[in-house]
mmCIF file of C-alpha atoms in Angstrom:
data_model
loop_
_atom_site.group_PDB
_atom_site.id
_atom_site.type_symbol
_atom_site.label_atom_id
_atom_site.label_comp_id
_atom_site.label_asym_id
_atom_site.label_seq_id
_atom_site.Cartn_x
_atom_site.Cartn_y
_atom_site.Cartn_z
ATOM 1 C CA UNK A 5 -106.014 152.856 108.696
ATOM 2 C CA UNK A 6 -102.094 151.739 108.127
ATOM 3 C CA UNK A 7 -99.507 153.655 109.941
ATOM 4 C CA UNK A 8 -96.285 153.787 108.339
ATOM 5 C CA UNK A 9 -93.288 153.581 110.803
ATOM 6 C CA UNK A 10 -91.396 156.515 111.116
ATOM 7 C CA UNK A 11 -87.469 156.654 111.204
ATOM 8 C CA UNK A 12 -87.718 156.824 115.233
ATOM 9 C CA UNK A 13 -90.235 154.586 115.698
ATOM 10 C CA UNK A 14 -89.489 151.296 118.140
ATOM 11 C CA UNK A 15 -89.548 149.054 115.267
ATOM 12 C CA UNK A 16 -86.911 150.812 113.519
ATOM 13 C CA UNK A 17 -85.037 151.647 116.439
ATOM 14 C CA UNK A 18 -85.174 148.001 117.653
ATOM 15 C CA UNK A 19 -83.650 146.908 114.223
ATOM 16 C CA UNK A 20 -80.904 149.490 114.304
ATOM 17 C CA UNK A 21 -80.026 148.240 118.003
ATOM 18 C CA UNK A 22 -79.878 145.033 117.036
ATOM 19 C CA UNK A 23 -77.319 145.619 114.133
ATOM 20 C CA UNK A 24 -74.991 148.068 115.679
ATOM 21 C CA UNK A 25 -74.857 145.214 118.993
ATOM 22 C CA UNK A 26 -74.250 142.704 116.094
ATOM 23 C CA UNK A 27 -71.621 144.912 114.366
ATOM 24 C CA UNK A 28 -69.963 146.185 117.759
ATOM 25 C CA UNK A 29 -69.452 142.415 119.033
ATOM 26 C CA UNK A 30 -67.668 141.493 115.613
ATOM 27 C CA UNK A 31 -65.533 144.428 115.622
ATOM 28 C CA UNK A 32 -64.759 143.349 119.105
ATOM 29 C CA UNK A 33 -63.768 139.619 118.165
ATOM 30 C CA UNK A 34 -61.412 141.179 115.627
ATOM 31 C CA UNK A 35 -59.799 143.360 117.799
ATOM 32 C CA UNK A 36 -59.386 140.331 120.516
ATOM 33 C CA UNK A 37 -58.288 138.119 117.829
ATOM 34 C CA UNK A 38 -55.673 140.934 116.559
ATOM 35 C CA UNK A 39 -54.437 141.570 120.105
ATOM 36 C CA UNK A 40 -54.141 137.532 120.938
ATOM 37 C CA UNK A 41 -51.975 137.401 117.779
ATOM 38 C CA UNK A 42 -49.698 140.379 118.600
ATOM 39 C CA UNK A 43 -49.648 138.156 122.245
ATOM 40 C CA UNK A 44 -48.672 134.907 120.747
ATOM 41 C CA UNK A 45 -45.641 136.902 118.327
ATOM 42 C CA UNK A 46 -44.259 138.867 121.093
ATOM 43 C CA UNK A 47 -44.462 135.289 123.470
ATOM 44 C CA UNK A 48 -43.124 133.488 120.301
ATOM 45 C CA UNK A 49 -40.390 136.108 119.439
ATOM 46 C CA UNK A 50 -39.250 136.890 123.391
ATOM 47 C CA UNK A 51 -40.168 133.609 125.742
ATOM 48 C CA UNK A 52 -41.711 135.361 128.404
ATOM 49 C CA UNK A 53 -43.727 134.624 130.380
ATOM 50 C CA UNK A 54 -47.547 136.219 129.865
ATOM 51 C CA UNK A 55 -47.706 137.604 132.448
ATOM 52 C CA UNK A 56 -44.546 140.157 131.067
ATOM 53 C CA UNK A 57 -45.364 140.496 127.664
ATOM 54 C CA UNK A 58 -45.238 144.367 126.927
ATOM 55 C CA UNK A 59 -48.710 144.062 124.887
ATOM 56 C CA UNK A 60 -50.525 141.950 127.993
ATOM 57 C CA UNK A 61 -51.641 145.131 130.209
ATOM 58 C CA UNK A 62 -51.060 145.031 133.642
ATOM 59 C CA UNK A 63 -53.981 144.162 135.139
ATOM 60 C CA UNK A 64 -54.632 141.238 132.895
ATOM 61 C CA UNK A 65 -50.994 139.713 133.544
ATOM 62 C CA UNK A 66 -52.110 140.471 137.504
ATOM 63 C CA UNK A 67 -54.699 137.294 136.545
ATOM 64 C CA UNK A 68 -52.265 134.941 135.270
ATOM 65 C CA UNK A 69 -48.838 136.160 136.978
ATOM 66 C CA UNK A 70 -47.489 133.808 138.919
ATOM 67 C CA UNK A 71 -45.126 134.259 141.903
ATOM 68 C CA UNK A 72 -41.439 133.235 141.184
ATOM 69 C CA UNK A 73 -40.293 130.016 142.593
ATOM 70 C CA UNK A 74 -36.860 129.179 144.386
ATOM 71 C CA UNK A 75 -34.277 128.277 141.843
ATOM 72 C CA UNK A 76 -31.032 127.554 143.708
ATOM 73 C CA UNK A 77 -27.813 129.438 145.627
ATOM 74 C CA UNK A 78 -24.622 130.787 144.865
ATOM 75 C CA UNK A 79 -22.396 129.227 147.819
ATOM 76 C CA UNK A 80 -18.998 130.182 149.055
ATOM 77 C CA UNK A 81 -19.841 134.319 150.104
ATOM 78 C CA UNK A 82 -19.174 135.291 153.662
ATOM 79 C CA UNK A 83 -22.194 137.072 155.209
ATOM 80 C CA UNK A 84 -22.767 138.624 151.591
ATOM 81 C CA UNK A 85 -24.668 142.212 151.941
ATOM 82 C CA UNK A 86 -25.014 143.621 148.411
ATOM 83 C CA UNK A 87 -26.001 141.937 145.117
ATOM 84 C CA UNK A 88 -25.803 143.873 141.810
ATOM 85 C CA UNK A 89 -26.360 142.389 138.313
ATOM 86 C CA UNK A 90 -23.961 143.482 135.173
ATOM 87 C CA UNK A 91 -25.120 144.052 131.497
ATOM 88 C CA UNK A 92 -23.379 140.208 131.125
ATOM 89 C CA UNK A 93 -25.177 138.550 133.311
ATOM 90 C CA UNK A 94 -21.867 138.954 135.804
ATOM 91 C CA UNK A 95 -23.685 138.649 139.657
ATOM 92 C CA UNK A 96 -21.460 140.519 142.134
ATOM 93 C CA UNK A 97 -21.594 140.134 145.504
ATOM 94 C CA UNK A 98 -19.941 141.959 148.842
ATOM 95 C CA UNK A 99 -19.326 140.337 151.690
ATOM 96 C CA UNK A 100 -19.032 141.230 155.417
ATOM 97 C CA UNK A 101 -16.351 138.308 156.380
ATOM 98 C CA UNK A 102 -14.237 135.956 155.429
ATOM 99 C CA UNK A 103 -11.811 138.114 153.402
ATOM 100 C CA UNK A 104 -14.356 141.142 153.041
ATOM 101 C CA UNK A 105 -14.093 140.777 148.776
ATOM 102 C CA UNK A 106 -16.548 141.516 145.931
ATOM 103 C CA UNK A 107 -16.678 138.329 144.608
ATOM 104 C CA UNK A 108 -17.862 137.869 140.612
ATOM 105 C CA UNK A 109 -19.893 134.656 139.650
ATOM 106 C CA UNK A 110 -20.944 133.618 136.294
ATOM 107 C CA UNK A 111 -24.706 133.280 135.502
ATOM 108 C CA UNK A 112 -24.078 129.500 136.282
ATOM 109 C CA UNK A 113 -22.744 130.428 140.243
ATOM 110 C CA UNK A 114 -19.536 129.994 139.059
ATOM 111 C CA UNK A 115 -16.849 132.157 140.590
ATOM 112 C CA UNK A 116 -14.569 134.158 138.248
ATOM 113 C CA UNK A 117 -12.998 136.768 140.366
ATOM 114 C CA UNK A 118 -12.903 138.356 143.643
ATOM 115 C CA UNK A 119 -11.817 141.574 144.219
ATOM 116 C CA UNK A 120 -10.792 144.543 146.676
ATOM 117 C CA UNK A 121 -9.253 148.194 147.254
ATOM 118 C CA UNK A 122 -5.579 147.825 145.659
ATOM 119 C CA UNK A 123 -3.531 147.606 149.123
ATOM 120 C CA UNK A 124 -5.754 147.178 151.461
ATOM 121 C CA UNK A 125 -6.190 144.562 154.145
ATOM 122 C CA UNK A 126 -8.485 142.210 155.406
ATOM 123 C CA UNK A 127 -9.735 143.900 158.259
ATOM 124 C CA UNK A 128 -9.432 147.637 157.489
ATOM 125 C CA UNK A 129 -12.014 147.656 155.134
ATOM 126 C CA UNK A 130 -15.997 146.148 154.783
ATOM 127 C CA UNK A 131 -17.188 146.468 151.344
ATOM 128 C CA UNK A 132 -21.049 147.126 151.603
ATOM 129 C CA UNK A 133 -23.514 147.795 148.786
ATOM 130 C CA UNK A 134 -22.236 147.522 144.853
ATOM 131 C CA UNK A 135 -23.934 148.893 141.584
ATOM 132 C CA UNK A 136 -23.090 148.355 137.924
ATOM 133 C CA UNK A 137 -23.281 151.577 135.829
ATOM 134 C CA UNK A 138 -24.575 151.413 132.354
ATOM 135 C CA UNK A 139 -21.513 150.871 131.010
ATOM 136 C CA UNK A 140 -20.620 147.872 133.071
ATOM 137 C CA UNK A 141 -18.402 149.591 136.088
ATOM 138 C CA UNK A 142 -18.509 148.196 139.552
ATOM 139 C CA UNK A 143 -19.023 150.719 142.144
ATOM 140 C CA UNK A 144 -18.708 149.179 145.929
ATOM 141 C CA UNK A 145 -19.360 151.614 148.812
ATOM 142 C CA UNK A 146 -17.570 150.675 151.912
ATOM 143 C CA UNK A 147 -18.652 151.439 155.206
ATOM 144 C CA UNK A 148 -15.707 151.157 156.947
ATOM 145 C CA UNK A 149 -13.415 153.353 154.758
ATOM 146 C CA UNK A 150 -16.272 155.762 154.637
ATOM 147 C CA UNK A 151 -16.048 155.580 150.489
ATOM 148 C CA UNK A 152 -17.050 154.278 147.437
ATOM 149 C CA UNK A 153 -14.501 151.894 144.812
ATOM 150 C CA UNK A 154 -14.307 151.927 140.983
ATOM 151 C CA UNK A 155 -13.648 148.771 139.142
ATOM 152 C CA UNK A 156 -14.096 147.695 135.693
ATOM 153 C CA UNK A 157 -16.305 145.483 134.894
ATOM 154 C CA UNK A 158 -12.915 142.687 135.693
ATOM 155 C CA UNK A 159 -12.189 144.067 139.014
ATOM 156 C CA UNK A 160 -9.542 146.186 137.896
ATOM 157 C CA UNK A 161 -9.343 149.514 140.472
ATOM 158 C CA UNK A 162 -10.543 152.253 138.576
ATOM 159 C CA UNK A 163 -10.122 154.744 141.361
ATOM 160 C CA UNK A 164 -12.083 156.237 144.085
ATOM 161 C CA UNK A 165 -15.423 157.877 143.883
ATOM 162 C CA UNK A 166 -14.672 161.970 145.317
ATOM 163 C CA UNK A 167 -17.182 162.920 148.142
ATOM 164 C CA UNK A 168 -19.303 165.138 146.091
ATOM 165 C CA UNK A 169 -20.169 167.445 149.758
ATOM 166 C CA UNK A 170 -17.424 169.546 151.527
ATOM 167 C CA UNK A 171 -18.310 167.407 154.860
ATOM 168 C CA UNK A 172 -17.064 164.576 153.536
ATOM 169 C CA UNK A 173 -19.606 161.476 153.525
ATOM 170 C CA UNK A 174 -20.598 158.087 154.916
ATOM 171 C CA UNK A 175 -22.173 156.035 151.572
ATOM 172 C CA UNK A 176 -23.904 153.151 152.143
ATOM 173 C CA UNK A 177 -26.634 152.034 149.602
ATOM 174 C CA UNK A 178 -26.128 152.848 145.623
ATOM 175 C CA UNK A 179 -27.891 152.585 142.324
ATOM 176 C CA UNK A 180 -27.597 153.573 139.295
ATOM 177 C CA UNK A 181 -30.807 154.820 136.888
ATOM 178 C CA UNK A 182 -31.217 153.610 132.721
ATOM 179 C CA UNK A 183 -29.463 157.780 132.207
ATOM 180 C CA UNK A 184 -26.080 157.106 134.708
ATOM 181 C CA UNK A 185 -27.059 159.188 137.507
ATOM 182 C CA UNK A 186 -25.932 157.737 140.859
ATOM 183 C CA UNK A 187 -28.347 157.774 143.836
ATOM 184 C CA UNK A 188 -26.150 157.334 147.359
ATOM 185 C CA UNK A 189 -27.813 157.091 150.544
ATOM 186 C CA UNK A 190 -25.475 159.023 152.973
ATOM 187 C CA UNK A 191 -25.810 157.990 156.768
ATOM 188 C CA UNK A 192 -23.653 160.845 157.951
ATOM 189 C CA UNK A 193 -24.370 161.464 161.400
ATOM 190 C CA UNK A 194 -27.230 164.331 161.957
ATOM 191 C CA UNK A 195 -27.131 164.398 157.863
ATOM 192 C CA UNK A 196 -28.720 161.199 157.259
ATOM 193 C CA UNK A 197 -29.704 162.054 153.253
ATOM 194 C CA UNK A 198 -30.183 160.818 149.608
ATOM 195 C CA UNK A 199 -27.442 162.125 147.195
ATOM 196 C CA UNK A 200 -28.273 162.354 143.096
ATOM 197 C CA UNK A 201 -24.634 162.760 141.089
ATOM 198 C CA UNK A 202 -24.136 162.326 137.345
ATOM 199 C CA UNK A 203 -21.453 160.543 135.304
ATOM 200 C CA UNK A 204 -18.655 162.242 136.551
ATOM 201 C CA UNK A 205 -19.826 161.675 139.941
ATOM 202 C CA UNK A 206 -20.655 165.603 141.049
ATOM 203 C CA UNK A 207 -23.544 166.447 142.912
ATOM 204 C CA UNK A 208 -26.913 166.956 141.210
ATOM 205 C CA UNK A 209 -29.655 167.163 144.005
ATOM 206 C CA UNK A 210 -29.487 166.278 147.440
ATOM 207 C CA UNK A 211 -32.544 165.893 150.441
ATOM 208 C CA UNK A 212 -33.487 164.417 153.486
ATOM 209 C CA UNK A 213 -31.663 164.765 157.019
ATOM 210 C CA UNK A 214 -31.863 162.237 160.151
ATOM 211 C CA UNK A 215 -35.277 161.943 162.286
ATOM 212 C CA UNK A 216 -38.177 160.316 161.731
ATOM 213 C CA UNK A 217 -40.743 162.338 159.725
ATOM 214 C CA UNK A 218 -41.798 162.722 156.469
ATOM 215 C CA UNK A 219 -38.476 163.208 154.051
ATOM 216 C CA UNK A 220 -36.040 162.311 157.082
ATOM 217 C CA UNK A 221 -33.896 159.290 157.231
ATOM 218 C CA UNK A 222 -32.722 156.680 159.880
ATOM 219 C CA UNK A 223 -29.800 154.593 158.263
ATOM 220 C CA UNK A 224 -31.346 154.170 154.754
ATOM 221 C CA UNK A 225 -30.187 150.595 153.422
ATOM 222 C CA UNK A 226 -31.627 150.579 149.855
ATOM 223 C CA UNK A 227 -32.013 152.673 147.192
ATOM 224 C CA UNK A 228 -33.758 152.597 143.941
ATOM 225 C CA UNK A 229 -34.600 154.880 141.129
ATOM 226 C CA UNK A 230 -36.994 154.432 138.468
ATOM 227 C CA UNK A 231 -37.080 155.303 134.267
ATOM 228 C CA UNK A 232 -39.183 158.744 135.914
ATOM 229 C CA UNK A 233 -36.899 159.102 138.239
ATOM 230 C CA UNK A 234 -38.609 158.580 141.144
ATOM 231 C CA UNK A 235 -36.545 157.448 144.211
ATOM 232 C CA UNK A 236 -37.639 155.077 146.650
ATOM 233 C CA UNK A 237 -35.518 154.318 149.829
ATOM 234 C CA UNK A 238 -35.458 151.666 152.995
ATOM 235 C CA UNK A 239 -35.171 153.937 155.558
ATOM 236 C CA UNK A 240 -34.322 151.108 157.794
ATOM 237 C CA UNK A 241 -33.985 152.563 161.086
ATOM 238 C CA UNK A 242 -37.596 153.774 160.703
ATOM 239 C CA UNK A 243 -38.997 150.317 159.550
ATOM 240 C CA UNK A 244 -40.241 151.887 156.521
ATOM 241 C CA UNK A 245 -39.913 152.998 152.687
ATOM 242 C CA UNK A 246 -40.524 156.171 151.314
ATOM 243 C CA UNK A 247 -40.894 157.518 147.653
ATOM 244 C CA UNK A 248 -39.989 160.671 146.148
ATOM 245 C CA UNK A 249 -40.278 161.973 142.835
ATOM 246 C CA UNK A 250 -37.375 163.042 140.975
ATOM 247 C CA UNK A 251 -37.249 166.643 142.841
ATOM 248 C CA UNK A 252 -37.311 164.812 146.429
ATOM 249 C CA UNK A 253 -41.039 165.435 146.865
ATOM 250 C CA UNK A 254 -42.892 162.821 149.254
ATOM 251 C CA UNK A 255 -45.130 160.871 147.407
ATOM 252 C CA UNK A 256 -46.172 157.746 149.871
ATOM 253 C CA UNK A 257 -44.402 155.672 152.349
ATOM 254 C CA UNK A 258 -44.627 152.035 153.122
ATOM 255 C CA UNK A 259 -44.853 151.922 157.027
ATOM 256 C CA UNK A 260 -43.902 149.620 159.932
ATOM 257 C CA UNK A 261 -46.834 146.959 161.145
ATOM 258 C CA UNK A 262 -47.675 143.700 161.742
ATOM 259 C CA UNK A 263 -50.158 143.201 158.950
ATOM 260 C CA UNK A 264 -49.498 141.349 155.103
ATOM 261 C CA UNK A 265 -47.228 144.148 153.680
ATOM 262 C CA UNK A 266 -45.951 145.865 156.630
ATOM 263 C CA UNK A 267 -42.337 146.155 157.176
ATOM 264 C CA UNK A 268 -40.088 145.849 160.282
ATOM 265 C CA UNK A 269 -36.630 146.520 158.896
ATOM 266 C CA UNK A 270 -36.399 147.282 155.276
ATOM 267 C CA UNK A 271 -32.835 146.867 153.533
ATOM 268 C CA UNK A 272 -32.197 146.407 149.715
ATOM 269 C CA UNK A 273 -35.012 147.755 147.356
ATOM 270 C CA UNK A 274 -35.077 146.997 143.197
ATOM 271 C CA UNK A 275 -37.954 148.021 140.706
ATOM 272 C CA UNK A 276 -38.982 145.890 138.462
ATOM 273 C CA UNK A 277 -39.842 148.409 135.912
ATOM 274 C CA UNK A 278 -41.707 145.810 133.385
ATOM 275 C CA UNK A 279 -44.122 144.033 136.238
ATOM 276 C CA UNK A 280 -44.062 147.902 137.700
ATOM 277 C CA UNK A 281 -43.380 146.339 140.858
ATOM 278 C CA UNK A 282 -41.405 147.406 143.806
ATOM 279 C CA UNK A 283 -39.091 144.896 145.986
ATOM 280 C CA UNK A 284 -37.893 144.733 149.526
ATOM 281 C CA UNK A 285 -36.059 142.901 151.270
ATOM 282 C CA UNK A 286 -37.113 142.746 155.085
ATOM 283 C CA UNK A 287 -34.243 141.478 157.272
ATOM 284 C CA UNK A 288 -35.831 140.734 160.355
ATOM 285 C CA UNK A 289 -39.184 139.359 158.651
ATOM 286 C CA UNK A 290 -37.046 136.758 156.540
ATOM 287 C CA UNK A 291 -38.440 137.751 153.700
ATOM 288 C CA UNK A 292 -39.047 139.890 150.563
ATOM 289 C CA UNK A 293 -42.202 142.015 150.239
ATOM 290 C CA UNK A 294 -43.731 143.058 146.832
ATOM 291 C CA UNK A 295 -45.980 145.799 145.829
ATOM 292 C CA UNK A 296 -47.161 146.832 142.742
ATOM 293 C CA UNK A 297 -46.745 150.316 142.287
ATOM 294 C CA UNK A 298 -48.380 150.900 138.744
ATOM 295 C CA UNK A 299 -50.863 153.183 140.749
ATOM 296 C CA UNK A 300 -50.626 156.444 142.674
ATOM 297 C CA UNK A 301 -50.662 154.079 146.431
ATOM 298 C CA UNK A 302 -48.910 150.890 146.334
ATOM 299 C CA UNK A 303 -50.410 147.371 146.697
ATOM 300 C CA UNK A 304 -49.229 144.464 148.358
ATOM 301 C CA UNK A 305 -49.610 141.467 146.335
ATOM 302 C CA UNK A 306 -47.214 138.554 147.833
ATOM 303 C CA UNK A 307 -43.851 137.633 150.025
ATOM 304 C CA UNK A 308 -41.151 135.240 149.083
ATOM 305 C CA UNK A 309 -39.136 133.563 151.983
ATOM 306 C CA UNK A 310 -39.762 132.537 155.360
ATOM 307 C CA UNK A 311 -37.460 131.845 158.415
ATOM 308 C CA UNK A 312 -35.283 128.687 157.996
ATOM 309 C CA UNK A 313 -31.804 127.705 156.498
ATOM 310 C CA UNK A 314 -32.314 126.080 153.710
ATOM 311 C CA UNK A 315 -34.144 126.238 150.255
ATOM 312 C CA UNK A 316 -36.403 129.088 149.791
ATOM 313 C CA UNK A 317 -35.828 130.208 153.295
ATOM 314 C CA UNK A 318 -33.436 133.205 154.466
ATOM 315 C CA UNK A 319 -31.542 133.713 157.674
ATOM 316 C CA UNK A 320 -31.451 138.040 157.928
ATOM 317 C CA UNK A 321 -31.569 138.797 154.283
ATOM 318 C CA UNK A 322 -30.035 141.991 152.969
ATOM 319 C CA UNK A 323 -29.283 142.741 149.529
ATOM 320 C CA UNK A 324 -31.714 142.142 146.246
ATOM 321 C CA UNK A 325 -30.942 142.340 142.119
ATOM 322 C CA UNK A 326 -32.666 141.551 139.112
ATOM 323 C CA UNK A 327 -30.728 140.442 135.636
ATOM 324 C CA UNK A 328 -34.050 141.548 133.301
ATOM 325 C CA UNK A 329 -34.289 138.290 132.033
ATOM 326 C CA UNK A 330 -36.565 136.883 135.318
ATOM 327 C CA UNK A 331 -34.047 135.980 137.416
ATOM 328 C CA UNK A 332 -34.400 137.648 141.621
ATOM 329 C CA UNK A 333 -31.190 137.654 143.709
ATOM 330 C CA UNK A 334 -31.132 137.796 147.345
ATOM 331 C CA UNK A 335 -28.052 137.576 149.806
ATOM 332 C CA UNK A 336 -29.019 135.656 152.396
ATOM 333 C CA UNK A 337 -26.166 136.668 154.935
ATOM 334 C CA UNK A 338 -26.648 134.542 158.184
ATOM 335 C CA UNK A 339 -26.580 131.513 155.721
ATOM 336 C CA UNK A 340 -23.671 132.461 153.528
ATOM 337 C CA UNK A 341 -25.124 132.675 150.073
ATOM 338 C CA UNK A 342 -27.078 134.699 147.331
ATOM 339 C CA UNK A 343 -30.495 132.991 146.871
ATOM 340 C CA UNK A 344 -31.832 132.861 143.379
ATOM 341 C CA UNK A 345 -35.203 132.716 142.613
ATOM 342 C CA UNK A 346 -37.572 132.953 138.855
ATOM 343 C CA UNK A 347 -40.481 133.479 137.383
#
């Protein structure tokens, strides 16, 4: 007696496997084939690299992202502290001797002009940490004068930045988000704090005080702000970095150790928001640390330096930029230049 198979049956059901695997895997190779081609147009159309082509997700580039590799120096800067990148390609640069200017190179490490405070001298003032706001004006805090300078984008003065707090403040680090807000880290004494001001330079938020735990500050050196607007700052005298949202909520630190990724004394701090990476210059480890931060914790993933005077090395590093187009600055201040490195 003949059975006839029924639609369930394991002969049936065997068939039907088979096809859907077959149709599944082709569908598959189409979409793999569609995605390699919207690859190749984007590498075609931008020259990036692979590893920081928008359609490339991150934890593919991760596999084929390589570290960038020492490109050269910008000579001529006298114990240089900040580095900041404008929408030109101008690099500026502050430096801590010499004649204590901002001094403007051209993408080439050519200088073009070198600037200070209309009036004053040499010695009376110690420009510290710069910025470029989105529309291309140079903001230089200076330590010294316990304030922040306005240039245009050709060094002319602009003006003075008001303190935004009746107590009057000490700015050190600055940077400027994609929307114009300015983030200041303030190292007045007992107020050691992050200040958030908008375009016309009055205060949005403020947090943080001086100590050591969670949401206090020791001398914070570096300051960056994501397109979320979270904040991350090197709280230096702690030997540490902590991130905040955009409301100055804690959301994880970076601490002080000996092990890969540890810090010691964290200074300037830049985002790469494409890689979704996080960098730091460590002054007293020589070197720059990066994390990828494209999760909830951040990961290690490599350093760039070492202890030395020449080449790829750094003598007390302090300052960081990126131009967006793959190109890392770092002043390297104990050896009197701004060390360019690139993917």
């Amino acid at each position: 007696m003949s059975t006839v198979a029924g639609p369930y049956s394991d002969g049936r059901s065997r068939r039907g496997a088979g096809a859907w695997f077959k149709g599944a895997l082709v569908l598959s190779m189409m979409g793999a084939l569609g995605w390699l081609g919207i690859v190749a147009m984007q590498y075609l159309q931008t020259g990036k690299p692979i590893a920081d082509i928008e359609a490339v997700p991150r934890p593919v580039a991760r596999l084929v992202q390589e570290p960038p590799q020492f490109s050269g120096s910008i000579w001529n800067v006298a114990r240089p502290l900040g580095v900041a990148v404008g929408p030109d390609g101008t690099i500026y640069v502050t430096e801590s001797a010499g004649e204590r200017m901002v001094r403007a190179f051209n993408a080439d490490g050519t200088l073009k002009a070198a600037f200070a405070p209309p009036g004053s001298e040499q010695l009376s003032r110690n420009p510290t940490y710069v910025a470029v706001s989105p529309s291309g004006d140079v903001y230089v805090s200076d330590l010294m004068r316990r304030a922040i300078f306005v240039f245009s984008a050709r060094g002319e003065p602009r003006g003075e930045l008001a303190a935004p707090v009746a107590e009057g403040w000490i700015p050190v680090a600055l940077a400027f988000d994609r929307a114009g807000y300015l983030y200041v880290t303030d190292v007045t004494p007992s107020l050691h704090r992050v200040l958030v001001l908008d375009g016309a330079g009055a205060l949005v938020r403020q947090f943080g005080t001086e100590g050591q735990d969670r949401g206090q500050f020791s001398f914070p050196n570096g300051i960056a702000a994501d397109s979320k607007g979270n904040i991350f700052v090197a709280d230096s005298g702690n030997g540490r970095v902590q991130a905040f949202d955009k409301n100055g909520t804690f959301l994880f630190a970076i601490g002080r150790g000996t092990a890969k990724g540890d810090l010691a004394m964290p200074r300037g701090i830049v985002i790469d928001e494409g890689r979704k990476e996080l960098l730091v210059v460590d002054t007293t480890d020589q070197a720059v640390n990066v994390y990828d931060i494209s999760n909830a914790a951040p990961k290690f993933l490599y350093a760039l330096g070492g202890d030395g005077t020449m080449g790829s090395a750094f003598r007390f590093p302090n300052g960081i930029a990126l131009d967006g187009k793959g190109h890392i600055f770092v002043t390297d201040r104990e050896n009197h230049r701004v060390a360019a490195w690139r993917y």
